[in-house]
Each structure stands twice: as C-alpha cells, then as structure tokens.
XYZ file of C-alpha atoms in Angstrom:
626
model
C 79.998 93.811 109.422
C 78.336 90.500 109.500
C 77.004 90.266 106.300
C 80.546 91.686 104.660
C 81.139 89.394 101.196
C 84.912 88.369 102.870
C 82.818 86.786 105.371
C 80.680 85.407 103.475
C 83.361 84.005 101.008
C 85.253 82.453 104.264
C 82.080 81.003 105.870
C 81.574 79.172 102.503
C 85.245 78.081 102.225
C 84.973 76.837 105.901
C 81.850 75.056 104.748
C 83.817 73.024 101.601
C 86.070 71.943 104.939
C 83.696 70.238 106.776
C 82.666 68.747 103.565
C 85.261 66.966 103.158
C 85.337 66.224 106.438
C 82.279 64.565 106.482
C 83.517 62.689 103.625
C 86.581 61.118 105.634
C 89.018 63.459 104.013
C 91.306 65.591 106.739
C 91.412 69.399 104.693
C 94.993 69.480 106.921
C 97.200 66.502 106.629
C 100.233 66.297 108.232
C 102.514 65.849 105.299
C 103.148 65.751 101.979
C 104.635 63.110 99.041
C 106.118 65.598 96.914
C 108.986 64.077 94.385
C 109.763 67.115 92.000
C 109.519 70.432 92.023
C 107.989 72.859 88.692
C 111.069 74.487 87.327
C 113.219 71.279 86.292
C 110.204 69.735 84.979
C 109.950 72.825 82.840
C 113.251 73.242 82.129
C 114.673 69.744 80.963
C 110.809 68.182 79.471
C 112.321 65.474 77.779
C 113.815 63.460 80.716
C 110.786 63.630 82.577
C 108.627 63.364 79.966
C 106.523 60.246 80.527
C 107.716 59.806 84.118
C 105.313 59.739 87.076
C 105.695 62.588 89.191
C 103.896 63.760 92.305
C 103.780 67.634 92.526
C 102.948 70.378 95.168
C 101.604 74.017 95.991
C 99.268 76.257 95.556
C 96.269 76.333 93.325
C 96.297 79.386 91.225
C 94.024 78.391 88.405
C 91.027 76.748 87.754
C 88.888 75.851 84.809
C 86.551 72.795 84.638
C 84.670 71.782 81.529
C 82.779 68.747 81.597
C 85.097 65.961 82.043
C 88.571 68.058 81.690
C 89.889 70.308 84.261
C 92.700 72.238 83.612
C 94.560 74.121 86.867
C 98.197 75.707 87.372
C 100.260 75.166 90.626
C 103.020 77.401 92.061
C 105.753 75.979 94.002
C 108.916 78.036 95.072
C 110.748 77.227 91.811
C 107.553 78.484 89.190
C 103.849 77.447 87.632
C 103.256 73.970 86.426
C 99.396 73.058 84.505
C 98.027 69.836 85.809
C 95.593 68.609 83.150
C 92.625 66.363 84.439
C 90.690 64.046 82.573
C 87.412 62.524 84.640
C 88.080 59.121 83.794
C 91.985 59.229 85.036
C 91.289 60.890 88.064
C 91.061 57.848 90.834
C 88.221 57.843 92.734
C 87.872 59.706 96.686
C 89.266 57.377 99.189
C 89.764 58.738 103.001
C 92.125 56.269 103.773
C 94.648 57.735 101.372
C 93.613 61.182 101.316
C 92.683 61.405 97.994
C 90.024 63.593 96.204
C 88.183 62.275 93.414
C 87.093 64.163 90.250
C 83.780 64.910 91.418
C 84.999 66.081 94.757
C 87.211 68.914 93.014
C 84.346 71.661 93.418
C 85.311 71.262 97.199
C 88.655 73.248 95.775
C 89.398 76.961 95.861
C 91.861 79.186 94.440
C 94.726 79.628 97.102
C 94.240 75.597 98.352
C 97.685 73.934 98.844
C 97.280 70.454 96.808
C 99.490 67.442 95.729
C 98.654 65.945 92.324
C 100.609 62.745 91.195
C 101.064 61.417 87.342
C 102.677 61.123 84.165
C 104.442 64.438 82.436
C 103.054 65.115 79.321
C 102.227 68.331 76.587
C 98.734 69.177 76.217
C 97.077 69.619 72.534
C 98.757 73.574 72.826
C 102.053 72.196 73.860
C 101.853 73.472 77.476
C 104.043 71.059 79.830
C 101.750 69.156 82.586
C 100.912 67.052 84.853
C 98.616 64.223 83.686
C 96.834 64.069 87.173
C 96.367 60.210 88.228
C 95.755 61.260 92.149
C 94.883 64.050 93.663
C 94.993 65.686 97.275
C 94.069 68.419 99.277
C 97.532 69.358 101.646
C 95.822 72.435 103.446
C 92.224 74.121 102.948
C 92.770 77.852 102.112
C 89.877 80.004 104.392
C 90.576 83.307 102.849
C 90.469 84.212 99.116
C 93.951 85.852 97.788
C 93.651 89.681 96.115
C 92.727 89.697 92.791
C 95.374 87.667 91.109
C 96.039 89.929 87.848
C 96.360 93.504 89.831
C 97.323 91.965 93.244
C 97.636 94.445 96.305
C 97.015 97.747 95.394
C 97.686 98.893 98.961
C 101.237 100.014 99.665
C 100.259 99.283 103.575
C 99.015 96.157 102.741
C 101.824 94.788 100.780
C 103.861 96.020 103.645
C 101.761 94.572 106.255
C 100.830 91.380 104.118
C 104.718 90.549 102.514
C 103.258 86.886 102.201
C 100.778 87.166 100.128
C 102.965 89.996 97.927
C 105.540 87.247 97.422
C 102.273 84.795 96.425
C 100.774 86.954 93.676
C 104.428 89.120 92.871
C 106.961 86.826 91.951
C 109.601 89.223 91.347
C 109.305 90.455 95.088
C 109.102 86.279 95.607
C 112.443 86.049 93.801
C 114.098 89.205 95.791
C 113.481 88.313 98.820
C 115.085 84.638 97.643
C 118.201 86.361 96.621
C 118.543 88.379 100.047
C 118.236 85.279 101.995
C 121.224 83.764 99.619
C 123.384 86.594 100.047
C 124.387 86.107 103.688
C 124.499 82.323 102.850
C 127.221 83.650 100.576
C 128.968 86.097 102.734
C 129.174 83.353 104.824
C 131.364 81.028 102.108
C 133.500 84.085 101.129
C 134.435 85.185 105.190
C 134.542 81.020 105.844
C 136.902 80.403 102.694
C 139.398 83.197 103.988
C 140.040 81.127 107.852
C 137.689 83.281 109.606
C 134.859 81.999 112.471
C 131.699 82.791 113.185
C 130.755 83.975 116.453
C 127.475 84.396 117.959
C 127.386 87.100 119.786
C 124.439 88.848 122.743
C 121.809 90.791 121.115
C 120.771 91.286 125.048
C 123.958 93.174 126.190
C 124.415 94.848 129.919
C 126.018 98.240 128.297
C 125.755 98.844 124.561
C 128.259 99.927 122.808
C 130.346 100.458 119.453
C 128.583 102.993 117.874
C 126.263 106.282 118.284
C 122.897 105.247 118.627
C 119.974 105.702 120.639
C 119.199 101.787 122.319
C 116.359 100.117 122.687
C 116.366 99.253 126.378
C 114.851 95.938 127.984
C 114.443 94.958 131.706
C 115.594 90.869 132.439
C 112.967 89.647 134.927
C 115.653 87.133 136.248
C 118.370 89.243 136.801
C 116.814 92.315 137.805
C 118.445 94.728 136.117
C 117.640 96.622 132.750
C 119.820 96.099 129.650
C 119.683 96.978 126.049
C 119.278 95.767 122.386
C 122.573 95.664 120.120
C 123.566 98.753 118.348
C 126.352 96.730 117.486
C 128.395 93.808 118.062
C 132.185 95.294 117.796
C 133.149 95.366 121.314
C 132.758 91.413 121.646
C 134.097 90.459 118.353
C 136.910 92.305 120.019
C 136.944 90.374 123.079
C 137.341 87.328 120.947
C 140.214 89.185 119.617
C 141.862 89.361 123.370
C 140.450 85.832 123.720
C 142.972 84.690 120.651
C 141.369 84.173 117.517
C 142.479 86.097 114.692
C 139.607 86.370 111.988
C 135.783 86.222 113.547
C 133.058 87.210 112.251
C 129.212 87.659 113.479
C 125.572 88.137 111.096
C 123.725 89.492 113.770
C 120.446 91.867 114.476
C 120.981 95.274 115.455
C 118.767 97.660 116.978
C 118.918 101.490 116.793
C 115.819 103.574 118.510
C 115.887 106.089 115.530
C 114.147 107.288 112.645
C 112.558 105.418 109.725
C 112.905 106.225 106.241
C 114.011 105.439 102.784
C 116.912 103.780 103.905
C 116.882 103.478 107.673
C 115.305 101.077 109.578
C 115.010 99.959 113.608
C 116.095 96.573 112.779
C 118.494 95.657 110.443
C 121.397 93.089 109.755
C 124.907 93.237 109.271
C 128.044 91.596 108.791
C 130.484 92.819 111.081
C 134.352 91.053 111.023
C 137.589 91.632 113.446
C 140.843 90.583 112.333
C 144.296 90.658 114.281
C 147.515 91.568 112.663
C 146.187 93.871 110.475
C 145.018 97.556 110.044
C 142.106 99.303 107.748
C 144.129 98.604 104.579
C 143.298 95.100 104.488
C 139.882 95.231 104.977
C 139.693 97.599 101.393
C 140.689 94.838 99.722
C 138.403 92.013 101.874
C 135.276 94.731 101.211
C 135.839 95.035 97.679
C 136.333 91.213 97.319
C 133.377 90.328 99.444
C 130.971 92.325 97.219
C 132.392 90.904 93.555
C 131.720 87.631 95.148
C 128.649 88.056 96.322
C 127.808 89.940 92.725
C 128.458 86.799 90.732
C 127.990 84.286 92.869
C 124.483 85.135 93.970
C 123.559 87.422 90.613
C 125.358 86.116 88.190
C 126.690 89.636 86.830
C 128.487 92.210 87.883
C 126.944 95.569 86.687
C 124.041 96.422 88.169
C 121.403 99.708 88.247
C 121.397 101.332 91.543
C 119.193 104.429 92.154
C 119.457 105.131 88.318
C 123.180 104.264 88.003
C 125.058 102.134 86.033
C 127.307 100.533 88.670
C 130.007 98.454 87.846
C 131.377 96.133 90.598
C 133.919 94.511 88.254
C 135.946 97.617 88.364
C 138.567 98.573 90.823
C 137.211 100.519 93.413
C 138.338 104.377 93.947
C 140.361 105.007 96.842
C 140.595 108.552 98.338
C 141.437 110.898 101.250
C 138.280 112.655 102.501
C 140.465 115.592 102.572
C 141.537 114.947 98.481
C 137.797 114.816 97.762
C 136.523 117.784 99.513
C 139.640 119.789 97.467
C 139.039 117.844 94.463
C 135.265 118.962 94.203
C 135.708 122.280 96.423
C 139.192 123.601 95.598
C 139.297 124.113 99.820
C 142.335 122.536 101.490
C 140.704 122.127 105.229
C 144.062 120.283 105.893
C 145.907 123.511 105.138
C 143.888 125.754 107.648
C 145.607 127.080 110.837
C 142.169 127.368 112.920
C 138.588 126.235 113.417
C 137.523 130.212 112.505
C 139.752 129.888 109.135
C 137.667 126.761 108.207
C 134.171 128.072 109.159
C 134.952 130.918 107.038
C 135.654 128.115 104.169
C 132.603 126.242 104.863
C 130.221 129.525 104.538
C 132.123 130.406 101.306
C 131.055 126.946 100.350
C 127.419 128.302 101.602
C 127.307 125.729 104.927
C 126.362 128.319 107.301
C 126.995 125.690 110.217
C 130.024 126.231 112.145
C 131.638 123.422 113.386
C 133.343 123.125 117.321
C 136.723 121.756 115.195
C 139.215 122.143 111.917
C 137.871 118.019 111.573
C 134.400 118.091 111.563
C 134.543 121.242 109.443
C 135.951 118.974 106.546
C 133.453 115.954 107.299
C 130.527 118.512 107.465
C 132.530 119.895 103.801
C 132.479 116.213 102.673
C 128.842 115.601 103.729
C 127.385 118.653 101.974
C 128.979 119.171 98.711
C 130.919 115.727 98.179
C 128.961 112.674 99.666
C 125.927 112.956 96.704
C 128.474 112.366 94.121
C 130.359 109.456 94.960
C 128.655 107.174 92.678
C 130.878 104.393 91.657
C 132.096 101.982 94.706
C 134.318 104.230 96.267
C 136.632 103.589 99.662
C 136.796 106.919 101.210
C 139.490 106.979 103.935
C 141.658 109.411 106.113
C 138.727 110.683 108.298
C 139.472 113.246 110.988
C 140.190 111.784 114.273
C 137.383 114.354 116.132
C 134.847 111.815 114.787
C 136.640 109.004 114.654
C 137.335 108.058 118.660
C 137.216 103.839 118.307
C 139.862 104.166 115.076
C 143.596 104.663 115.272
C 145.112 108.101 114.096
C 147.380 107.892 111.592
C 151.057 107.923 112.253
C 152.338 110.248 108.947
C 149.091 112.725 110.015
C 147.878 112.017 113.715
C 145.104 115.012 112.883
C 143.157 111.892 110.703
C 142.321 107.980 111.629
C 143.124 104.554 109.837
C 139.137 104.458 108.947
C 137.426 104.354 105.880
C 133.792 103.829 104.344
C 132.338 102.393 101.499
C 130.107 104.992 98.999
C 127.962 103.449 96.156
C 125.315 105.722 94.452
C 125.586 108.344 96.723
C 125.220 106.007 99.588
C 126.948 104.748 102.751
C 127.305 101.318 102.771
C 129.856 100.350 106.027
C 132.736 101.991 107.850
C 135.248 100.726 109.058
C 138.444 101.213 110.559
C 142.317 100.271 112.487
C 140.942 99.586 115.899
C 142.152 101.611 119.243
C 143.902 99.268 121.579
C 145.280 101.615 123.574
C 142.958 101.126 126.679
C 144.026 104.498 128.575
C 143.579 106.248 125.556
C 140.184 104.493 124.393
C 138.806 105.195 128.248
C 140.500 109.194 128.525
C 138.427 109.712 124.806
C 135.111 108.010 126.276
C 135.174 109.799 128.696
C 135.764 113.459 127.447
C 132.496 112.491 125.441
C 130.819 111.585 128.385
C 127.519 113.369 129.560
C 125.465 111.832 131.950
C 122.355 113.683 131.510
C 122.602 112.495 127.959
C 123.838 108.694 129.119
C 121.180 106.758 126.055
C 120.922 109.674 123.589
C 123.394 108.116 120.958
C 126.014 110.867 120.719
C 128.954 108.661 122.376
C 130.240 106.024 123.053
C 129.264 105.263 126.263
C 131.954 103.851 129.117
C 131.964 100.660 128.662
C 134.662 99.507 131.723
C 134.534 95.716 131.260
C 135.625 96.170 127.418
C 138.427 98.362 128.843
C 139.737 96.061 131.406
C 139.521 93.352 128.201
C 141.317 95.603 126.559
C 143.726 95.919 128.956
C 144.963 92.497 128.881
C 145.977 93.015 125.668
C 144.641 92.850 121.938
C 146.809 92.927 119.079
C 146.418 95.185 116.583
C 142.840 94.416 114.562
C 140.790 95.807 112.665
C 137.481 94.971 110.957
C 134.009 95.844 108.467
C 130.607 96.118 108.879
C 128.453 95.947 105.733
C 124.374 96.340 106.525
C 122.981 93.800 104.464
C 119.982 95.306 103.990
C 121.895 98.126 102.556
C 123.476 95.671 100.245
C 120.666 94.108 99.371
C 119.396 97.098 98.156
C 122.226 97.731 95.651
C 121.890 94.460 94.287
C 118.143 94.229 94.247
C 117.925 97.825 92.780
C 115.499 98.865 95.340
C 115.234 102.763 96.728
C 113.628 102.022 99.727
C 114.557 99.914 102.672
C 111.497 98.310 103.482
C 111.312 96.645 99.879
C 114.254 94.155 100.699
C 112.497 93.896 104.861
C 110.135 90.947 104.651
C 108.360 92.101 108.132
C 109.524 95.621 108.181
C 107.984 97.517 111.162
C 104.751 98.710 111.652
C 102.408 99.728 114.071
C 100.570 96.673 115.415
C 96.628 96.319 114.262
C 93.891 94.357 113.610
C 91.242 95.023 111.165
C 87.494 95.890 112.066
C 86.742 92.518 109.774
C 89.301 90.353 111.872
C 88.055 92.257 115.099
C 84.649 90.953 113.877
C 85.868 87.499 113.095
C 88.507 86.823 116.184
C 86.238 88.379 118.934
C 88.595 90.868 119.650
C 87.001 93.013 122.287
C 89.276 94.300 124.290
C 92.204 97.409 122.125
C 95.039 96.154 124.390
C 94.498 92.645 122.803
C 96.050 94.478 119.254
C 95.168 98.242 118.418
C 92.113 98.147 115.469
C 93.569 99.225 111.832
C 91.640 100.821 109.338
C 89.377 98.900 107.196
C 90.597 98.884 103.568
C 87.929 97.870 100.885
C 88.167 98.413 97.284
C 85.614 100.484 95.882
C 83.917 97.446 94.119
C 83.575 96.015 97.588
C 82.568 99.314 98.979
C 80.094 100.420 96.466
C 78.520 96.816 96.781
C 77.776 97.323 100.708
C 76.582 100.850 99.988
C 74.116 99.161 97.609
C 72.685 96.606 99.522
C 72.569 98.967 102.441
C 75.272 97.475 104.956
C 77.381 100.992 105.476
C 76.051 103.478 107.993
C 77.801 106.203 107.830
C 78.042 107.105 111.932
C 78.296 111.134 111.057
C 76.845 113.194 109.034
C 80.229 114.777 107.436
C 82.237 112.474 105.429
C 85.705 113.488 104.736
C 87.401 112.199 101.345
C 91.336 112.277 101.106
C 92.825 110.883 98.585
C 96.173 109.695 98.706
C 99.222 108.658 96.388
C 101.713 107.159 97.023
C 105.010 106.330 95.043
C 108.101 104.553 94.832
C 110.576 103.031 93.047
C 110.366 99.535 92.072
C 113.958 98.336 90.579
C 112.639 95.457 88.953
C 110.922 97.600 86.371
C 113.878 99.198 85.027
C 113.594 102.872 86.506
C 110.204 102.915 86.333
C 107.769 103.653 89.345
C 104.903 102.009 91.314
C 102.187 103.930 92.512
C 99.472 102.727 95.013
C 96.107 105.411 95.338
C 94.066 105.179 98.217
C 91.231 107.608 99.848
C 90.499 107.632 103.522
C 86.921 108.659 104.734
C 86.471 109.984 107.862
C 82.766 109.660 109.592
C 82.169 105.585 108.286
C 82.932 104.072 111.860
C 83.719 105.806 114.695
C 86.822 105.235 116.107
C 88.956 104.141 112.653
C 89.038 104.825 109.061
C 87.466 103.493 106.186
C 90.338 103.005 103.455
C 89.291 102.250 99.812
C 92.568 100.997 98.197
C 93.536 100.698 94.147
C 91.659 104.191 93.388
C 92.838 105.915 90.415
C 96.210 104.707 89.464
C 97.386 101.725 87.505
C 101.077 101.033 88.498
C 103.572 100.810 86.551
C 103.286 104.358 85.894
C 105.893 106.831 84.456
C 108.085 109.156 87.273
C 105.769 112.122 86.797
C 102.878 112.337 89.034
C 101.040 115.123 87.859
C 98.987 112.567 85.534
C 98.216 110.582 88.294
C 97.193 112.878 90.672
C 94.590 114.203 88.164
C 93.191 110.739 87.319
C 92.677 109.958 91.269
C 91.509 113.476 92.325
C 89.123 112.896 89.112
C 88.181 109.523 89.635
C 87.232 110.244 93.775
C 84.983 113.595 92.396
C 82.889 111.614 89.711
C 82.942 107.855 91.302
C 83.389 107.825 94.987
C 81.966 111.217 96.221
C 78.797 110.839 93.743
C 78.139 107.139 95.296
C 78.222 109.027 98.824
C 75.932 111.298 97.660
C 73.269 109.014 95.848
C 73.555 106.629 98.699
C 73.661 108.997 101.774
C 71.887 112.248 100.741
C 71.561 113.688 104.485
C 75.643 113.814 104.700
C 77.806 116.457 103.431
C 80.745 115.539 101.329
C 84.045 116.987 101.507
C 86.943 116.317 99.184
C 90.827 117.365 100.175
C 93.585 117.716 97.174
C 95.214 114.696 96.380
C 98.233 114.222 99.084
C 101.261 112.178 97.659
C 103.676 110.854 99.396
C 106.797 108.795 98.292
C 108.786 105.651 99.663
C-alpha cells in the first residue's frame, strides 16, 4: 500500500511542513491571538464593520487568482470569507509567525489558521475579513472527505464523530445542544436547594438496579470490583448522612446488549430527596424537562420518532392497572389467582404465563399498552413483584409508590418512594438471591453495608433518574442512540493504511479494520495496477444501511457499502458511498435496486476487466437499519 494516493497526499502535506520550517515558520505554534469569533461578526455587521479583527479555524475553502485569494473559515459559532489582496497581505516573518502571500500555496484545506484585519463586504456583499496578517496555527497531514458529500460510511461517521461534526454541522450543532443540556439540568436541580454529589463509578458491590456489571480487578487493593449500574444506593447514603436534596450526573455501565436505543455506557441524572415520596418527583420530572425544552431549545413541541410531542402540556398521569383496562377492558386487579390472569393474558394472545397476578399485568402493560403511550405520560402504581427497592402503597399494598416516564412509546426514567425499611429491603434481597446467578442482572444483589446504612436510619426519600442520552434523543429527534454518543462503542481497529503508516506489526498493538476506499479511489489503484487480489474468488456484498436522521424532518439517511472478500488476506476491502445518495425517501426498495445495479455494471465489470483469472460473485443487497 505504499504507493496508495492518501499516502501520497500526506507525504506531500508533510512536505509543505518542513517548508515552512525551513523558512523559520513553526507549522504548530503554541497559541493563538484570536479576538472574535464568526457568528457575531455575521450577525451584527455594522458594529464591526471597519474594525480590526483577528479570526480563527479551519480552512475550508480556497481559491487564488492572481493577486486575490478568497478562503472561508469555520469556527464553532459558523463560516466567515477572508478576502486577500497580494499587496495587503504583510510579508513572511518567522519571528511573528506570519505567512506571507506568496507563502499561502504552503496551505491546505483542513489547516487551522489565524487571519487578522479590517471587516468589510466584498463586491457580492459577502461579509469578510480583509486579511492584513496571516498565520498558520496547526498544519493539517490528512485531507478531510470530500467536503460536499462528506462520509458516506455509516462506520466511519461512527468511528470518525470528529470529522462528522467538521463537514456536518447539524450533527456539530447536536452534539452542542447535548453537552448544554446537563449544563442545564444542572441550573434547574441547583435552583431547587439540591447538591451535587460525586459519587464511585469503581464500587466494591454494585447495586440499584438489574444489570449485568462490568467487573474490574484494583491492582492495589487486591480485590475485584465493578463498574456502576447505578448510583442510588450512595445518593442514599448521603440521605442517612443528612442532606435532603442530592443529586449525581454520573457514567453508568451495564454489560448488555446494543441497539437502537441501548447502549454500554450511558449518562444519567439520578436525584434523592428526604421528606418526600414518588408524588413529588412527577412534578420535579415534568418541570425538569419544560426547562430544559426552552431553555436549551427554545420551544416546546418537538418531533419524536414521527410524533408531534408537546412538552408544554400537562403530562398524563395513570395507574398501570387503569391503562391495561383502559386499552384491554381486563381488570388484572380484579383477578383472584395467577391461573385467572394467565388465562386473561392468552385471551389477550400473550401466551407467556407469568409466576404472579403482578407481573401478569406488567407483562399486559408491556405487550399491548407500552407502544401507545405517546404523549409524556407518568405511569404509576406498579406491582410490588417487580418493584422490590419502592414502597408498596398503603390504600393497595399489592402495588408500589413508583412510576415511569413514557414519551413516544419510550421509557425515559423510573422512579419511585424508596424502601427504608432495612429488614424488609434485606428479607426481599434475599428471596431474590441466587448464587449461581450472583452477576447475571436479575436482582438486586445483597448489598450488607447499604443495609447496615440503612439501618441507622433514613427518612423517607425518594428520587429520578432520567438517561440523558435518552433525553437527548427526544429533543434532538434522533431514533438511534448512537447519533446523540460522540464516541459510541466499537470494536477497536486500525486500518491496513494506518497499519502501513504507524508500523503497526504486532494485532495485540490494535486489531486491523477493514480498508474502506471509495470506488474512485479503488478503481484508480486497479488502474495503475496497485491491487492484487490474494485469491482467485472475489466475493461482492453489497450493503445498505438506513436510519433516521431527525434533522431532516422524517426523512432517512442511507449509507451503501460493498465488502469484497479475497483483496487481502486477513481483512476486508470496503468500498463506501456505492449506490445511494442520502437523503433518500423511507422506502428502500429504490435503493436497493440502484446499489445492487450500480455493483453489477460498475464494480463487478472493473473486477472483471482488471482481474480476468478471478471469478466474481455477487450476493443480494443486505440492508440493515440503525
């Protein structure tokens, strides 16, 4: 892969470096001069026009003609033009760092740069920078994607958030939001007297929840421990400990499964209060997300999963046992055994008997009611059988002081009256108790010095727990989880190219990823004779992929890619951007033809012209969504 045009492009950029190194000029200074930012020089022209400014970011245009450049910059806040004339421009001098006109072919798309002078309007009326001086902040090695179509690779905009947010700035902006929304969580929880806490992610015994741990051993204690399912149990302790509203924004850490909208790492907001029971934290929930609404959106509808949802409403509150009747017509409060309310749930065609009356009606509420609930909606009175951290209720013991919050069809927290009744807390622990099953996630494990905590005595409490990334996704409009994860998880990797680059020899250094080309780039090395196929059957699969992008107002993204087996032998050779052009209507049909098509006419008659002694094998089009 020597002669590969990325290398090629990133020898020549690391050429331009030492350039300007051997002109005096360091391509890496340690700071900046920056005085403004882009947006309120755009925004309010006429009190800067004239002024001197000194702007920074990166360089993502470029046009020189003769003795005028034109360029635009992107900072965090937007684009700004800097218009160069060659006799304006002041001259290279090392001492300050600054590049002269002629130098500027020493500057790629993707540099970081500072230019300083006046404000003006071009000839067109585009605001700009009339650039006086002009310096190079950090040398950019590797070219960005093609800046109109950016990634095209689903993996690689998962893999590669950074340069995503570069070329994308409506992922730039989400991802801005999401970061001010726990600022803001952290006003409204601050506002109403409550703390914040930090709190172990390294705990000795995890606890508060059903979930499988991650576990981790401490070298200087010698003993193994876990990650934080959740925080409860020592916002609790701080409850014992005497303060009456705490609150922690922690990481938590569940050894699951991934998928649309479940993740191994996540965030949440989790709060304890003394001296009062699940009622008040309805009103705190419903209060924390109208703030957050307008204070960080500036609205309060919003579309989530393709509903209208309308935060500015007052939220539905309702027994789980009123909407399983409500939507059944089955009163599982009313039956007299658990083999009366089997017999309900297979007329309602669950055929999954349940060990109790209780989970009968939450299995009821799962199946036929859950979906539905699609305006915010507090659903409380759960049955007690799955409820063993929350208080029963004293009219109805058979159901707990808990409730959880449904928007769109999603859970979005639960939360509940706490138990702190320590011989009753320990007696339902351990009736749960397996130890052959001791990190499985079905139970709360024993967790004795909570209970002797406990025991000392905690008032009554109760708190919420909110995933932000769950929230984020309601107010982002996003369907899948890893769209509001900057660095969601993946499988580690390095590419055959950065293999090639870093000297990376040895698979335990990072596991090799698949090489992804686009088919210009591939086509090119088939051409000038730089692929090899190392077998003499080449496999084609082609492969969509879709999902929803809620910036685009229920429309879809779509990413095609094919993988070819028998390129390289021990990894895949991925052309990426094949076939589709995204944003793309919700049927697929279309697009699967036009990528099956495109591999059958394009890619597999390349494979053939260029390596006649291999047989070619095309699969059907596999899509995939999320």
């Amino acid at each position: 892969m020597a002669s590969n045009p990325l290398i090629e492009i990133r020898d020549g950029r690391l050429a331009k470096a030492a350039a300007l190194r051997s002109l005096g000029l360091n391509p890496y200074p340690s700071r900046g001069r920056r005085s403004h930012y882009a947006k309120p020089i755009l925004d309010d022209f006429p009190r800067h026009e004239g002024k001197t400014v000194t702007v920074a970011g990166r360089l993502m245009s470029w046009r020189k003609q003769g003795a005028l450049a034109f360029a635009h910059i992107q900072d965090q806040t937007g684009r700004l033009q800097l218009f160069l004339r060659r006799n304006l421009v002041r001259e290279t001098d090392a001492a300050d760092g600054r590049l002269g006109y002629a130098e500027t072919n020493l500057l790629d798309i993707g540099d970081i740069i500072e230019a300083a002078g006046k404000v003006v309007k071009t000839e067109r009326g585009e605001i700009s920078v009339l650039v006086e001086s002009l310096r190079l902040l950090a040398k950019a090695v590797r070219p960005l994607p093609d800046l109109w179509s950016g990634l095209k690779d689903r993996e690689q905009v998962l893999r590669k958030r950074y340069l995503d947010a570069i070329l994308e700035r409506p992922s730039f902006h989400r991802f801005g939001a999401i970061s001010r929304m726990a600022a803001s969580i952290r006003v409204f929880l601050n506002q109403r007297g409550f703390q914040e806490f930090v709190t172990p992610v390294i705990q000795p015994q995890y606890g508060g929840g059903t979930a499988k741990p991650f576990k981790t051993h401490v070298n200087a204690l010698g003993c193994e421990m876990y990650l934080a399912i959740s925080h409860e149990l020592y916002l609790k302790r701080l409850i014992v400990a005497g303060y009456d509203k705490v609150y922690t924004i922690g990481r938590y850490f569940r050894n699951e499964g991934i998928d649309r909208s479940h993740h191994p790492e996540f965030g949440m907001v989790e709060t304890m209060t003394a001296y009062e029971n699940y009622e008040y934290n309805m009103n705190l929930i419903e209060d924390m997300f109208r703030h957050v609404a307008t204070d960080v959106f500036g609205r309060l509808e919003f579309m989530v999963r393709g509903h209208a949802i309308d935060f500015g409403k007052p939220w539905r509150r309702i027994s789980m046992k009123d909407a399983v009747k409500e939507k059944t017509g089955v009163d599982f409060s009313a039956c007299r055994s658990v083999g009366e309310a089997n017999e309900k749930l297979a007329g309602l065609k669950i055929y999954e008997p349940q060990p109790s009356i209780g989970e009968a009606l939450a299995r009821a509420f799962e199946a036929a009611v859950e979906p539905d609930l699609i305006q915010p909606t507090l659903l409380h009175g759960h049955p007690v059988e799955i409820s063993p951290l929350a208080k029963p209720m004293s009219e109805d013991p058979r159901f707990a002081e808990r409730f959880e919050i449904f928007i769109a069809g999603m859970e979005c927290g639960d939360n509940w009256s706490e138990q702190n009744d320590a011989a009753r807390l320990l007696e339902t622990w351990r009736n749960a108790w397996r130890a052959g099953e001791r990190d499985a996630g079905k139970f709360h494990t024993l967790d004795f010095d909570f209970i002797e905590a406990l025991e000392y005595g905690m008032p009554p409490a109760t708190g919420i727990g909110p995933g932000l990334e769950r929230m984020a996704m309601i107010f982002t409009g996003q369907e899948n989880i890893d769209d509001v994860i900057f660095f969601p998880m993946m499988r580690p990797a390095v590419s055959p190219l950065n293999a090639a680059i870093y000297g990376v020899e040895d698979p335990s250094v990072a596991p090799v990823e698949d090489l992804v080309l686009s088919f210009e780039q591939f086509q090119s090395l088939c051409q000038e004779g730089f692929i090899k196929p190392h077998a003499r059957n080449l496999a084609l699969k082609p492969r969509l992929r879709i999902w929803n992008d809620g910036a685009m107002k229920g429309r879809v993204r779509a990413s095609g890619h094919v993988e070819i087996e028998g390129i390289f032998p021990n990894s895949l050779l991925r052309l990426a951007g094949i076939g589709v052009e995204p944003p793309m209507p919700a049927a697929d049909g279309e697009q699967r033809k036009t990528l099956s098509d495109q591999v059958e006419t394009s890619l597999a008659q390349l494979l053939r012209k260029s390596f006649p002694e291999c047989q070619i094998t095309v699969s059907p089009v596999t899509v995939t969504r999320g």
